[in-house]
Amino acid sequence: MENFTMLQFFEWYYPGDGSLYEHLKNDAERLKNIGIDAVWLPPAYKGEAGGYSVGYDVYDIYDLGEFDQKGTVRTKYGTKQQLVDAVQTAKSKGLAVYMDVVLNHMGGADEKETVTVRKVNPDNRNEFTSEPYEIEAFTKFTFPGRHGEYSQFVWDWQCFSGVDYDAASNESAIYSIQNQYGEAWEDVVGDENGNFDYLMLDDIDTRNPAVRDELKRWGKWFHDTVQFDGMRLDAIKHISYEFYNDWLDTMRGQTGQELFTVGEYWSYEVSLLQEYITATEGRMSLFDAPLHENLHNASTYGRDYDLTRIFENTLVAANPSRAVTLVENHDTQPLQSLALPVEQWFKPLAYALILLREYGYPCVFYSDLYGSKYTDKGDDGNDHEVELPALGEMESLLYARKHIAYGAQRDYFDNPNCIGWTREGDGEHENSGCAVLLTNGDESSKSMEIGRAHAGKVFVDYLNKHDAEITINEDGWGEFFVCAGSVSVWAVKK
């Protein structure tokens, strides 16, 4: 088996010039050559913010950059044809393509409706703070720019379980829509805020059978149109798990494909992630948010962080076959909603931890491969300039994952400031096998066993951080080195 690696092929501040799909098309071959196997693309449909929409403020799931709606034909990332061409090119170069699917909410409705609601306590959504009364809500979606092409379904208040704005009184609050499918929220995993079904905008009510049927029809149309290989599901902690069980089974049945799926259940409690995996009976993998938090903490605390505990309370430790590991994403990058950035000095160490070990499906972040520069307002109301440099070690780490990080793993997590592991290699990958050593403190060394098959071989640091040459002894052991606050990947000298 080959080691596979996914790339999140966008970041929050990617330029809004319609160039992303062309960028993928032009770079697909290089990505495959450096060790990327799958790309995760952003939400492809028209958002409330039109050409500026990152894609999570969904307006029309059938408009992939084809219709003049919300002030633009193309999306932030390009046109429908550019998307289809880019996916086709990426697949022809050997890349799998995962599409971002956002089925929790919609925004930018075309008409207002009079809707009966009850206000809820935002800190305990199960607690009503008013009797039923009427508000004016933007809940009717007719998509006049699309003229019924692909689907004539009209979304109205019966399709939603909650809204956050009353146009009549110009008041913002969380309103539970009292419709025929229930006056309370849908069942979700976890009890955050009492019930965290409601997140933002118009909350889709999947208890409505017409809504379910429409989302299944759309799923088939979306796959037939784009021909993607898998999905990243947004905001699943706010959506009925029972809906996704039904929807994923239908999608896989309709397409006859496995459709690898990773869900975003953003919680730092591994028990909740496990509960979700149980509720969905293993139908999808999840992002390892607890590991991301550990990596952030390790980068912030420096030598005061105990590296032997880096995998404690993580999904990759508890349920390795369902863990998608990551160092950063569009929500955690500086100035974003879940900002918990991993500091630059620690990123090579963090990527070694997700790329070169036996378990987990690693996801590389766009900015760490390409670099990013942007300005946005911080919590203090001031503009901040952010520069995220491309990681110089990234291609060497990807090479090591694709070609040498194979075979039995031995861990040496025996020092709070310096940890390491070895991979023994296998018969399928020439010169495979490596020793990885990282430290958040001073220059260090560690004696580690890599296996008798390597006796007499000379190992060098593939990251070029250390210039030693290490000869493996007859028992298969070597003394490996690492520079202060750094990582080295030792493998057969070529």
Tab-separated table of C-alpha atoms in Angstrom:
chain	number	residue	atom	x	y	z
A	1	MET	CA	0.000	0.000	0.000
A	2	GLU	CA	1.129	3.525	-0.782
A	3	ASN	CA	0.925	6.346	1.755
A	4	PHE	CA	-1.728	8.842	0.668
A	5	THR	CA	-1.793	12.587	1.353
A	6	MET	CA	-4.575	15.120	0.864
A	7	LEU	CA	-4.117	18.835	0.119
A	8	GLN	CA	-6.637	21.495	1.123
A	9	PHE	CA	-6.414	23.459	-2.138
A	10	PHE	CA	-7.527	26.874	-0.848
A	11	GLU	CA	-7.277	29.183	2.143
A	12	TRP	CA	-9.769	31.738	3.465
A	13	TYR	CA	-8.054	34.727	1.858
A	14	TYR	CA	-7.367	33.196	-1.556
A	15	PRO	CA	-7.652	36.063	-4.109
A	16	GLY	CA	-11.191	36.607	-5.395
A	17	ASP	CA	-10.108	36.773	-9.039
A	18	GLY	CA	-11.666	33.545	-10.281
A	19	SER	CA	-8.266	31.877	-10.712
A	20	LEU	CA	-8.363	28.884	-8.346
A	21	TYR	CA	-9.578	26.267	-10.815
A	22	GLU	CA	-7.014	27.349	-13.434
A	23	HIS	CA	-4.360	27.234	-10.710
A	24	LEU	CA	-5.290	23.594	-9.976
A	25	LYS	CA	-5.341	22.705	-13.659
A	26	ASN	CA	-1.872	24.171	-14.184
A	27	ASP	CA	-0.335	22.636	-11.048
A	28	ALA	CA	-2.017	19.202	-10.965
A	29	GLU	CA	0.901	17.314	-12.491
A	30	ARG	CA	3.440	18.909	-10.127
A	31	LEU	CA	1.217	18.150	-7.114
A	32	LYS	CA	1.079	14.475	-8.056
A	33	ASN	CA	4.840	14.411	-8.595
A	34	ILE	CA	5.650	15.859	-5.169
A	35	GLY	CA	3.452	13.319	-3.355
A	36	ILE	CA	-0.081	14.762	-3.205
A	37	ASP	CA	-2.814	12.215	-3.991
A	38	ALA	CA	-6.069	14.099	-3.398
A	39	VAL	CA	-7.162	17.739	-3.420
A	40	TRP	CA	-10.033	19.160	-1.362
A	41	LEU	CA	-11.682	22.038	-3.222
A	42	PRO	CA	-13.789	24.791	-1.583
A	43	PRO	CA	-17.599	24.975	-1.827
A	44	ALA	CA	-18.221	25.386	-5.543
A	45	TYR	CA	-21.665	26.991	-5.553
A	46	LYS	CA	-22.922	30.553	-5.459
A	47	GLY	CA	-22.890	32.173	-2.029
A	48	GLU	CA	-24.814	35.082	-0.564
A	49	ALA	CA	-21.729	37.304	-1.035
A	50	GLY	CA	-21.480	36.486	-4.758
A	51	GLY	CA	-17.985	36.807	-6.204
A	52	TYR	CA	-16.524	37.487	-2.747
A	53	SER	CA	-18.035	34.404	-1.103
A	54	VAL	CA	-15.580	31.850	0.285
A	55	GLY	CA	-18.497	29.454	-0.195
A	56	TYR	CA	-19.907	28.800	3.271
A	57	ASP	CA	-22.801	31.314	2.963
A	58	VAL	CA	-24.664	29.067	0.520
A	59	TYR	CA	-27.240	30.680	-1.762
A	60	ASP	CA	-27.827	28.289	-4.686
A	61	ILE	CA	-26.330	24.774	-4.675
A	62	TYR	CA	-27.150	24.361	-8.395
A	63	ASP	CA	-25.206	27.463	-9.476
A	64	LEU	CA	-21.566	26.387	-9.846
A	65	GLY	CA	-20.588	29.661	-11.505
A	66	GLU	CA	-22.998	29.526	-14.443
A	67	PHE	CA	-25.822	31.990	-13.755
A	68	ASP	CA	-25.933	35.739	-13.168
A	69	GLN	CA	-26.907	35.726	-9.489
A	70	LYS	CA	-25.721	37.799	-6.517
A	71	GLY	CA	-23.962	40.208	-8.882
A	72	THR	CA	-21.747	37.671	-10.626
A	73	VAL	CA	-21.704	34.696	-12.976
A	74	ARG	CA	-18.465	33.086	-11.806
A	75	THR	CA	-17.823	32.314	-8.150
A	76	LYS	CA	-14.756	33.524	-6.250
A	77	TYR	CA	-12.928	30.515	-7.711
A	78	GLY	CA	-14.024	30.524	-11.352
A	79	THR	CA	-16.796	29.364	-13.676
A	80	LYS	CA	-18.615	26.045	-13.795
A	81	GLN	CA	-16.729	25.066	-16.963
A	82	GLN	CA	-13.388	25.902	-15.354
A	83	LEU	CA	-14.327	23.718	-12.383
A	84	VAL	CA	-15.294	20.762	-14.575
A	85	ASP	CA	-12.117	21.159	-16.676
A	86	ALA	CA	-9.886	21.430	-13.595
A	87	VAL	CA	-11.368	18.297	-12.011
A	88	GLN	CA	-10.967	16.393	-15.283
A	89	THR	CA	-7.331	17.509	-15.595
A	90	ALA	CA	-6.530	16.734	-11.944
A	91	LYS	CA	-7.981	13.242	-12.307
A	92	SER	CA	-6.087	12.639	-15.542
A	93	LYS	CA	-2.857	13.398	-13.653
A	94	GLY	CA	-3.727	10.847	-10.962
A	95	LEU	CA	-5.241	13.095	-8.297
A	96	ALA	CA	-8.508	12.337	-6.516
A	97	VAL	CA	-10.808	15.342	-6.026
A	98	TYR	CA	-12.900	15.943	-2.890
A	99	MET	CA	-15.627	18.592	-2.964
A	100	ASP	CA	-16.688	20.669	0.039
A	101	VAL	CA	-20.385	20.123	0.774
A	102	VAL	CA	-22.324	22.634	2.910
A	103	LEU	CA	-25.849	21.429	3.692
A	104	ASN	CA	-26.414	23.075	7.085
A	105	HIS	CA	-27.738	26.498	6.088
A	106	MET	CA	-28.603	28.917	3.286
A	107	GLY	CA	-28.414	32.689	3.018
A	108	GLY	CA	-29.411	35.543	0.728
A	109	ALA	CA	-33.082	34.560	0.225
A	110	ASP	CA	-34.995	36.212	-2.608
A	111	GLU	CA	-38.188	36.998	-0.670
A	112	LYS	CA	-39.492	37.542	2.862
A	113	GLU	CA	-42.225	35.445	4.460
A	114	THR	CA	-44.349	35.799	7.571
A	115	VAL	CA	-43.188	33.013	9.862
A	116	THR	CA	-44.308	31.809	13.303
A	117	VAL	CA	-41.342	31.468	15.644
A	118	ARG	CA	-40.294	31.262	19.267
A	119	LYS	CA	-37.188	32.986	20.536
A	120	VAL	CA	-34.630	30.774	22.271
A	121	ASN	CA	-31.911	31.388	24.816
A	122	PRO	CA	-28.667	31.427	22.745
A	123	ASP	CA	-26.769	29.707	25.576
A	124	ASN	CA	-29.419	26.999	25.955
A	125	ARG	CA	-31.220	26.536	22.647
A	126	ASN	CA	-33.694	24.126	24.247
A	127	GLU	CA	-35.091	26.964	26.372
A	128	PHE	CA	-37.800	29.090	24.728
A	129	THR	CA	-37.849	32.713	25.890
A	130	SER	CA	-41.101	33.717	24.172
A	131	GLU	CA	-44.514	32.419	23.206
A	132	PRO	CA	-45.085	31.755	19.489
A	133	TYR	CA	-45.347	34.980	17.447
A	134	GLU	CA	-44.888	36.132	13.858
A	135	ILE	CA	-41.794	37.677	12.305
A	136	GLU	CA	-40.775	38.654	8.772
A	137	ALA	CA	-37.982	36.297	7.728
A	138	PHE	CA	-35.907	36.027	4.552
A	139	THR	CA	-36.736	32.372	3.906
A	140	LYS	CA	-37.970	32.110	0.303
A	141	PHE	CA	-35.469	31.095	-2.351
A	142	THR	CA	-36.754	31.199	-5.936
A	143	PHE	CA	-33.386	31.645	-7.749
A	144	PRO	CA	-34.715	34.003	-10.447
A	145	GLY	CA	-31.345	34.044	-12.229
A	146	ARG	CA	-31.441	30.283	-12.811
A	147	HIS	CA	-35.020	30.148	-14.211
A	148	GLY	CA	-35.665	26.612	-12.926
A	149	GLU	CA	-32.690	25.081	-14.756
A	150	TYR	CA	-31.665	21.707	-13.171
A	151	SER	CA	-34.312	22.012	-10.413
A	152	GLN	CA	-37.602	23.849	-9.931
A	153	PHE	CA	-37.579	23.334	-6.163
A	154	VAL	CA	-38.519	26.479	-4.209
A	155	TRP	CA	-37.177	26.711	-0.661
A	156	ASP	CA	-39.585	28.340	1.804
A	157	TRP	CA	-39.981	28.625	5.589
A	158	GLN	CA	-41.163	24.993	5.821
A	159	CYS	CA	-37.643	23.962	4.718
A	160	PHE	CA	-35.918	25.621	7.683
A	161	SER	CA	-35.889	25.065	11.438
A	162	GLY	CA	-34.454	28.424	12.491
A	163	VAL	CA	-33.396	31.932	11.464
A	164	ASP	CA	-31.465	34.751	13.123
A	165	TYR	CA	-33.126	37.937	11.826
A	166	ASP	CA	-36.572	39.531	11.998
A	167	ALA	CA	-36.890	42.069	9.173
A	168	ALA	CA	-40.079	43.559	10.669
A	169	SER	CA	-38.424	44.662	13.919
A	170	ASN	CA	-34.835	44.749	12.588
A	171	GLU	CA	-33.903	42.462	15.477
A	172	SER	CA	-31.235	39.757	15.528
A	173	ALA	CA	-31.817	36.737	17.771
A	174	ILE	CA	-32.100	32.964	17.415
A	175	TYR	CA	-35.639	32.078	16.363
A	176	SER	CA	-36.972	28.516	16.281
A	177	ILE	CA	-39.386	28.184	13.353
A	178	GLN	CA	-42.617	26.465	14.385
A	179	ASN	CA	-43.326	24.249	11.381
A	180	GLN	CA	-45.183	21.000	10.888
A	181	TYR	CA	-41.974	18.953	11.290
A	182	GLY	CA	-41.345	20.031	14.872
A	183	GLU	CA	-41.198	23.080	17.102
A	184	ALA	CA	-37.795	22.136	18.547
A	185	TRP	CA	-34.410	21.479	16.966
A	186	GLU	CA	-33.182	18.339	15.227
A	187	ASP	CA	-31.215	15.707	17.161
A	188	VAL	CA	-27.450	16.246	16.987
A	189	VAL	CA	-24.450	14.660	18.726
A	190	GLY	CA	-23.326	16.678	21.765
A	191	ASP	CA	-25.090	19.084	24.141
A	192	GLU	CA	-23.152	22.294	23.443
A	193	ASN	CA	-25.515	25.267	23.966
A	194	GLY	CA	-28.160	22.720	24.940
A	195	ASN	CA	-28.573	21.785	21.279
A	196	PHE	CA	-26.236	23.128	18.582
A	197	ASP	CA	-28.450	22.367	15.563
A	198	TYR	CA	-28.655	26.083	14.824
A	199	LEU	CA	-25.428	27.687	13.574
A	200	MET	CA	-26.231	30.609	11.254
A	201	LEU	CA	-28.498	32.088	8.545
A	202	ASP	CA	-31.475	29.893	7.521
A	203	ASP	CA	-31.011	26.494	9.180
A	204	ILE	CA	-32.037	23.658	6.834
A	205	ASP	CA	-34.638	21.298	8.325
A	206	THR	CA	-33.835	17.775	7.154
A	207	ARG	CA	-36.969	16.416	8.875
A	208	ASN	CA	-38.913	17.757	5.868
A	209	PRO	CA	-39.091	14.815	3.405
A	210	ALA	CA	-39.236	17.196	0.422
A	211	VAL	CA	-35.953	18.743	1.555
A	212	ARG	CA	-34.330	15.310	1.890
A	213	ASP	CA	-35.499	14.290	-1.565
A	214	GLU	CA	-34.189	17.526	-3.072
A	215	LEU	CA	-30.777	17.154	-1.411
A	216	LYS	CA	-30.522	13.589	-2.736
A	217	ARG	CA	-31.463	14.735	-6.244
A	218	TRP	CA	-28.920	17.533	-6.011
A	219	GLY	CA	-26.196	15.161	-4.739
A	220	LYS	CA	-26.588	12.933	-7.774
A	221	TRP	CA	-26.668	15.944	-10.119
A	222	PHE	CA	-23.559	17.427	-8.460
A	223	HIS	CA	-21.636	14.169	-8.837
A	224	ASP	CA	-22.807	13.592	-12.417
A	225	THR	CA	-21.757	17.163	-13.292
A	226	VAL	CA	-18.369	17.397	-11.561
A	227	GLN	CA	-17.317	13.723	-11.310
A	228	PHE	CA	-15.613	14.160	-7.931
A	229	ASP	CA	-14.178	11.251	-5.905
A	230	GLY	CA	-15.073	12.201	-2.341
A	231	MET	CA	-16.398	14.896	-0.039
A	232	ARG	CA	-15.579	17.091	2.903
A	233	LEU	CA	-18.779	17.751	4.878
A	234	ASP	CA	-19.042	21.135	6.576
A	235	ALA	CA	-20.419	21.843	10.064
A	236	ILE	CA	-21.682	18.327	10.752
A	237	LYS	CA	-22.038	18.901	14.501
A	238	HIS	CA	-24.998	21.163	13.572
A	239	ILE	CA	-26.723	18.612	11.299
A	240	SER	CA	-28.776	15.491	12.047
A	241	TYR	CA	-26.405	12.502	11.933
A	242	GLU	CA	-29.380	10.380	10.923
A	243	PHE	CA	-29.826	12.585	7.822
A	244	TYR	CA	-26.203	12.025	6.805
A	245	ASN	CA	-26.504	8.263	7.280
A	246	ASP	CA	-29.401	8.273	4.816
A	247	TRP	CA	-27.845	10.797	2.420
A	248	LEU	CA	-24.418	9.112	2.228
A	249	ASP	CA	-25.977	5.692	1.664
A	250	THR	CA	-28.064	7.173	-1.150
A	251	MET	CA	-25.060	8.973	-2.700
A	252	ARG	CA	-22.932	5.826	-2.655
A	253	GLY	CA	-25.797	3.761	-4.011
A	254	GLN	CA	-26.580	6.235	-6.812
A	255	THR	CA	-22.969	6.663	-7.921
A	256	GLY	CA	-21.753	3.117	-7.263
A	257	GLN	CA	-18.619	4.652	-5.739
A	258	GLU	CA	-16.989	4.583	-2.305
A	259	LEU	CA	-16.852	8.430	-2.153
A	260	PHE	CA	-14.317	8.879	0.644
A	261	THR	CA	-15.892	11.352	3.086
A	262	VAL	CA	-14.404	13.407	5.910
A	263	GLY	CA	-16.643	15.398	8.223
A	264	GLU	CA	-15.877	18.592	10.090
A	265	TYR	CA	-17.043	17.966	13.655
A	266	TRP	CA	-14.923	20.658	15.284
A	267	SER	CA	-14.512	19.626	18.896
A	268	TYR	CA	-11.426	19.195	21.051
A	269	GLU	CA	-13.148	16.359	22.960
A	270	VAL	CA	-12.173	13.075	21.381
A	271	SER	CA	-15.119	11.363	23.133
A	272	LEU	CA	-17.554	13.472	21.073
A	273	LEU	CA	-15.759	12.578	17.842
A	274	GLN	CA	-15.996	8.915	18.803
A	275	GLU	CA	-19.686	9.352	19.624
A	276	TYR	CA	-20.275	10.849	16.178
A	277	ILE	CA	-18.391	8.025	14.430
A	278	THR	CA	-20.545	5.537	16.362
A	279	ALA	CA	-23.770	7.408	15.484
A	280	THR	CA	-22.832	7.397	11.782
A	281	GLU	CA	-21.592	3.778	11.985
A	282	GLY	CA	-18.204	4.614	10.469
A	283	ARG	CA	-19.656	6.100	7.291
A	284	MET	CA	-17.145	8.955	7.391
A	285	SER	CA	-13.778	9.974	8.789
A	286	LEU	CA	-13.368	13.093	10.940
A	287	PHE	CA	-10.732	15.801	11.225
A	288	ASP	CA	-8.552	15.334	14.294
A	289	ALA	CA	-9.266	18.704	15.945
A	290	PRO	CA	-7.830	17.552	19.312
A	291	LEU	CA	-4.461	16.801	17.660
A	292	HIS	CA	-4.547	20.233	16.022
A	293	GLU	CA	-5.041	21.793	19.457
A	294	ASN	CA	-2.077	19.794	20.813
A	295	LEU	CA	0.110	20.981	17.925
A	296	HIS	CA	-0.924	24.596	18.582
A	297	ASN	CA	-0.143	24.246	22.297
A	298	ALA	CA	3.195	22.597	21.593
A	299	SER	CA	4.154	25.455	19.273
A	300	THR	CA	3.088	28.080	21.822
A	301	TYR	CA	4.643	26.597	24.966
A	302	GLY	CA	7.978	25.719	23.335
A	303	ARG	CA	10.315	23.743	25.586
A	304	ASP	CA	7.712	23.807	28.380
A	305	TYR	CA	5.494	21.415	26.397
A	306	ASP	CA	5.859	17.689	27.118
A	307	LEU	CA	6.250	16.173	23.645
A	308	THR	CA	5.667	12.653	24.979
A	309	ARG	CA	1.995	13.660	25.362
A	310	ILE	CA	1.500	15.091	21.849
A	311	PHE	CA	-0.897	12.269	20.849
A	312	GLU	CA	-2.825	12.150	24.132
A	313	ASN	CA	-6.618	12.497	23.742
A	314	THR	CA	-6.434	12.556	19.932
A	315	LEU	CA	-8.584	10.800	17.342
A	316	VAL	CA	-5.542	9.325	15.578
A	317	ALA	CA	-4.629	7.566	18.848
A	318	ALA	CA	-8.199	6.468	19.652
A	319	ASN	CA	-9.506	5.583	16.182
A	320	PRO	CA	-6.641	5.744	13.653
A	321	SER	CA	-8.592	4.429	10.661
A	322	ARG	CA	-11.100	7.308	10.916
A	323	ALA	CA	-8.680	10.192	11.624
A	324	VAL	CA	-7.795	12.878	9.097
A	325	THR	CA	-4.867	14.741	10.637
A	326	LEU	CA	-4.013	18.371	9.955
A	327	VAL	CA	-1.726	21.178	11.060
A	328	GLU	CA	-3.888	24.091	9.862
A	329	ASN	CA	-7.026	24.860	7.866
A	330	HIS	CA	-9.042	27.832	6.601
A	331	ASP	CA	-10.874	28.220	9.933
A	332	THR	CA	-7.800	27.974	12.177
A	333	GLN	CA	-5.481	30.297	10.227
A	334	PRO	CA	-4.714	33.702	11.834
A	335	LEU	CA	-7.721	36.105	12.071
A	336	GLN	CA	-10.283	33.370	11.360
A	337	SER	CA	-13.188	32.107	13.514
A	338	LEU	CA	-11.387	29.127	15.067
A	339	ALA	CA	-7.929	30.743	14.931
A	340	LEU	CA	-5.502	28.463	16.739
A	341	PRO	CA	-2.449	28.752	14.498
A	342	VAL	CA	0.580	26.524	14.800
A	343	GLU	CA	3.637	28.783	15.069
A	344	GLN	CA	6.017	28.727	12.122
A	345	TRP	CA	9.041	27.260	13.956
A	346	PHE	CA	6.994	24.195	14.933
A	347	LYS	CA	5.347	23.525	11.558
A	348	PRO	CA	8.090	21.225	10.198
A	349	LEU	CA	7.861	19.211	13.447
A	350	ALA	CA	4.053	19.138	13.231
A	351	TYR	CA	4.087	17.962	9.621
A	352	ALA	CA	6.626	15.250	10.461
A	353	LEU	CA	4.208	14.083	13.177
A	354	ILE	CA	1.288	13.733	10.738
A	355	LEU	CA	3.134	12.711	7.557
A	356	LEU	CA	5.742	10.191	8.682
A	357	ARG	CA	3.889	7.997	11.159
A	358	GLU	CA	1.931	4.835	10.568
A	359	TYR	CA	-1.594	6.097	11.211
A	360	GLY	CA	-3.928	8.857	10.065
A	361	TYR	CA	-4.746	10.357	6.649
A	362	PRO	CA	-2.810	13.663	6.619
A	363	CYS	CA	-4.193	16.851	5.085
A	364	VAL	CA	-1.663	19.524	4.061
A	365	PHE	CA	-2.864	23.154	4.166
A	366	TYR	CA	-2.647	25.343	1.047
A	367	SER	CA	-0.666	28.143	2.718
A	368	ASP	CA	1.964	25.740	4.033
A	369	LEU	CA	2.689	24.606	0.462
A	370	TYR	CA	2.235	27.857	-1.463
A	371	GLY	CA	2.449	30.630	1.154
A	372	SER	CA	-0.180	33.341	1.757
A	373	LYS	CA	-0.287	37.056	2.464
A	374	TYR	CA	-3.394	38.958	3.549
A	375	THR	CA	-4.827	41.771	5.675
A	376	ASP	CA	-7.965	41.547	7.816
A	377	LYS	CA	-9.466	42.961	10.984
A	378	GLY	CA	-8.600	41.299	14.280
A	379	ASP	CA	-10.692	41.037	17.446
A	380	ASP	CA	-9.265	44.433	18.438
A	381	GLY	CA	-10.952	46.092	15.430
A	382	ASN	CA	-7.613	46.964	13.819
A	383	ASP	CA	-6.227	45.778	10.498
A	384	HIS	CA	-3.508	43.150	10.754
A	385	GLU	CA	-1.146	42.048	8.016
A	386	VAL	CA	-0.487	38.313	8.017
A	387	GLU	CA	2.180	36.491	6.079
A	388	LEU	CA	2.246	32.697	6.108
A	389	PRO	CA	5.448	31.608	4.343
A	390	ALA	CA	5.530	28.378	2.371
A	391	LEU	CA	7.234	25.641	4.360
A	392	GLY	CA	10.712	25.056	2.933
A	393	GLU	CA	10.737	21.480	4.221
A	394	MET	CA	7.356	20.540	2.744
A	395	GLU	CA	8.487	18.817	-0.452
A	396	SER	CA	11.171	16.808	1.386
A	397	LEU	CA	8.598	15.704	3.984
A	398	LEU	CA	6.139	14.737	1.225
A	399	TYR	CA	8.886	12.800	-0.554
A	400	ALA	CA	9.731	10.967	2.672
A	401	ARG	CA	6.064	10.069	3.207
A	402	LYS	CA	5.549	8.810	-0.319
A	403	HIS	CA	8.808	6.861	-0.700
A	404	ILE	CA	10.405	5.899	2.637
A	405	ALA	CA	8.020	6.138	5.643
A	406	TYR	CA	6.915	2.477	5.530
A	407	GLY	CA	7.155	-0.643	7.680
A	408	ALA	CA	6.971	-1.388	11.387
A	409	GLN	CA	7.078	1.641	13.669
A	410	ARG	CA	9.067	1.876	16.926
A	411	ASP	CA	8.375	4.821	19.211
A	412	TYR	CA	10.912	6.568	21.454
A	413	PHE	CA	8.644	8.943	23.366
A	414	ASP	CA	10.910	8.903	26.428
A	415	ASN	CA	11.967	12.532	26.880
A	416	PRO	CA	9.599	15.522	27.273
A	417	ASN	CA	11.798	17.668	24.994
A	418	CYS	CA	12.960	15.116	22.442
A	419	ILE	CA	10.918	12.330	20.859
A	420	GLY	CA	11.563	10.054	17.923
A	421	TRP	CA	10.427	7.000	16.039
A	422	THR	CA	11.686	4.692	13.344
A	423	ARG	CA	10.000	3.019	10.398
A	424	GLU	CA	11.702	-0.220	9.423
A	425	GLY	CA	10.886	-0.031	5.713
A	426	ASP	CA	9.324	-2.732	3.526
A	427	GLY	CA	10.137	-4.809	0.461
A	428	GLU	CA	7.891	-2.805	-1.874
A	429	HIS	CA	9.638	0.578	-1.605
A	430	GLU	CA	13.319	0.770	-2.501
A	431	ASN	CA	15.556	2.201	0.265
A	432	SER	CA	12.506	2.637	2.493
A	433	GLY	CA	12.793	3.025	6.243
A	434	CYS	CA	13.589	6.163	8.240
A	435	ALA	CA	14.367	7.532	11.678
A	436	VAL	CA	12.632	10.750	12.745
A	437	LEU	CA	13.858	12.848	15.659
A	438	LEU	CA	12.412	16.162	16.861
A	439	THR	CA	13.030	18.485	19.767
A	440	ASN	CA	11.474	21.619	21.222
A	441	GLY	CA	14.650	22.235	23.239
A	442	ASP	CA	18.406	21.998	22.749
A	443	GLU	CA	20.356	20.031	20.173
A	444	SER	CA	19.895	16.383	21.010
A	445	SER	CA	20.530	12.772	20.002
A	446	LYS	CA	18.867	9.444	20.597
A	447	SER	CA	19.821	5.818	20.047
A	448	MET	CA	17.005	4.103	18.113
A	449	GLU	CA	16.534	0.727	16.451
A	450	ILE	CA	15.624	0.671	12.765
A	451	GLY	CA	16.145	-3.044	12.115
A	452	ARG	CA	18.938	-5.449	11.157
A	453	ALA	CA	18.053	-5.186	7.476
A	454	HIS	CA	19.743	-1.759	7.553
A	455	ALA	CA	23.010	-2.921	9.213
A	456	GLY	CA	26.023	-1.235	7.610
A	457	LYS	CA	23.931	1.329	5.679
A	458	VAL	CA	24.793	5.025	5.883
A	459	PHE	CA	21.918	7.363	6.822
A	460	VAL	CA	21.722	11.119	6.167
A	461	ASP	CA	19.184	13.813	7.074
A	462	TYR	CA	16.738	14.217	4.167
A	463	LEU	CA	15.784	17.673	5.506
A	464	ASN	CA	19.428	18.839	5.357
A	465	LYS	CA	19.245	20.226	8.886
A	466	HIS	CA	22.151	18.120	10.151
A	467	ASP	CA	25.283	17.187	8.199
A	468	ALA	CA	26.259	13.979	10.044
A	469	GLU	CA	26.450	10.590	8.318
A	470	ILE	CA	25.274	7.730	10.534
A	471	THR	CA	26.223	4.100	9.983
A	472	ILE	CA	23.678	1.598	11.324
A	473	ASN	CA	25.345	-1.066	13.513
A	474	GLU	CA	25.064	-4.840	13.075
A	475	ASP	CA	22.126	-5.005	15.500
A	476	GLY	CA	20.169	-2.441	13.461
A	477	TRP	CA	20.658	0.516	15.825
A	478	GLY	CA	21.962	4.042	15.233
A	479	GLU	CA	22.635	7.205	17.200
A	480	PHE	CA	20.513	9.909	15.488
A	481	PHE	CA	20.859	13.677	15.890
A	482	VAL	CA	18.608	16.739	15.766
A	483	CYS	CA	19.399	20.472	15.925
A	484	ALA	CA	17.783	22.706	18.582
A	485	GLY	CA	14.047	23.332	18.068
A	486	SER	CA	14.067	21.269	14.908
A	487	VAL	CA	13.313	17.948	13.200
A	488	SER	CA	15.533	15.603	11.190
A	489	VAL	CA	14.483	12.701	8.982
A	490	TRP	CA	17.279	10.143	8.616
A	491	ALA	CA	17.250	7.688	5.716
A	492	VAL	CA	19.550	5.784	3.361
A	493	LYS	CA	22.152	7.953	1.667
A	494	LYS	CA	21.588	7.758	-2.101
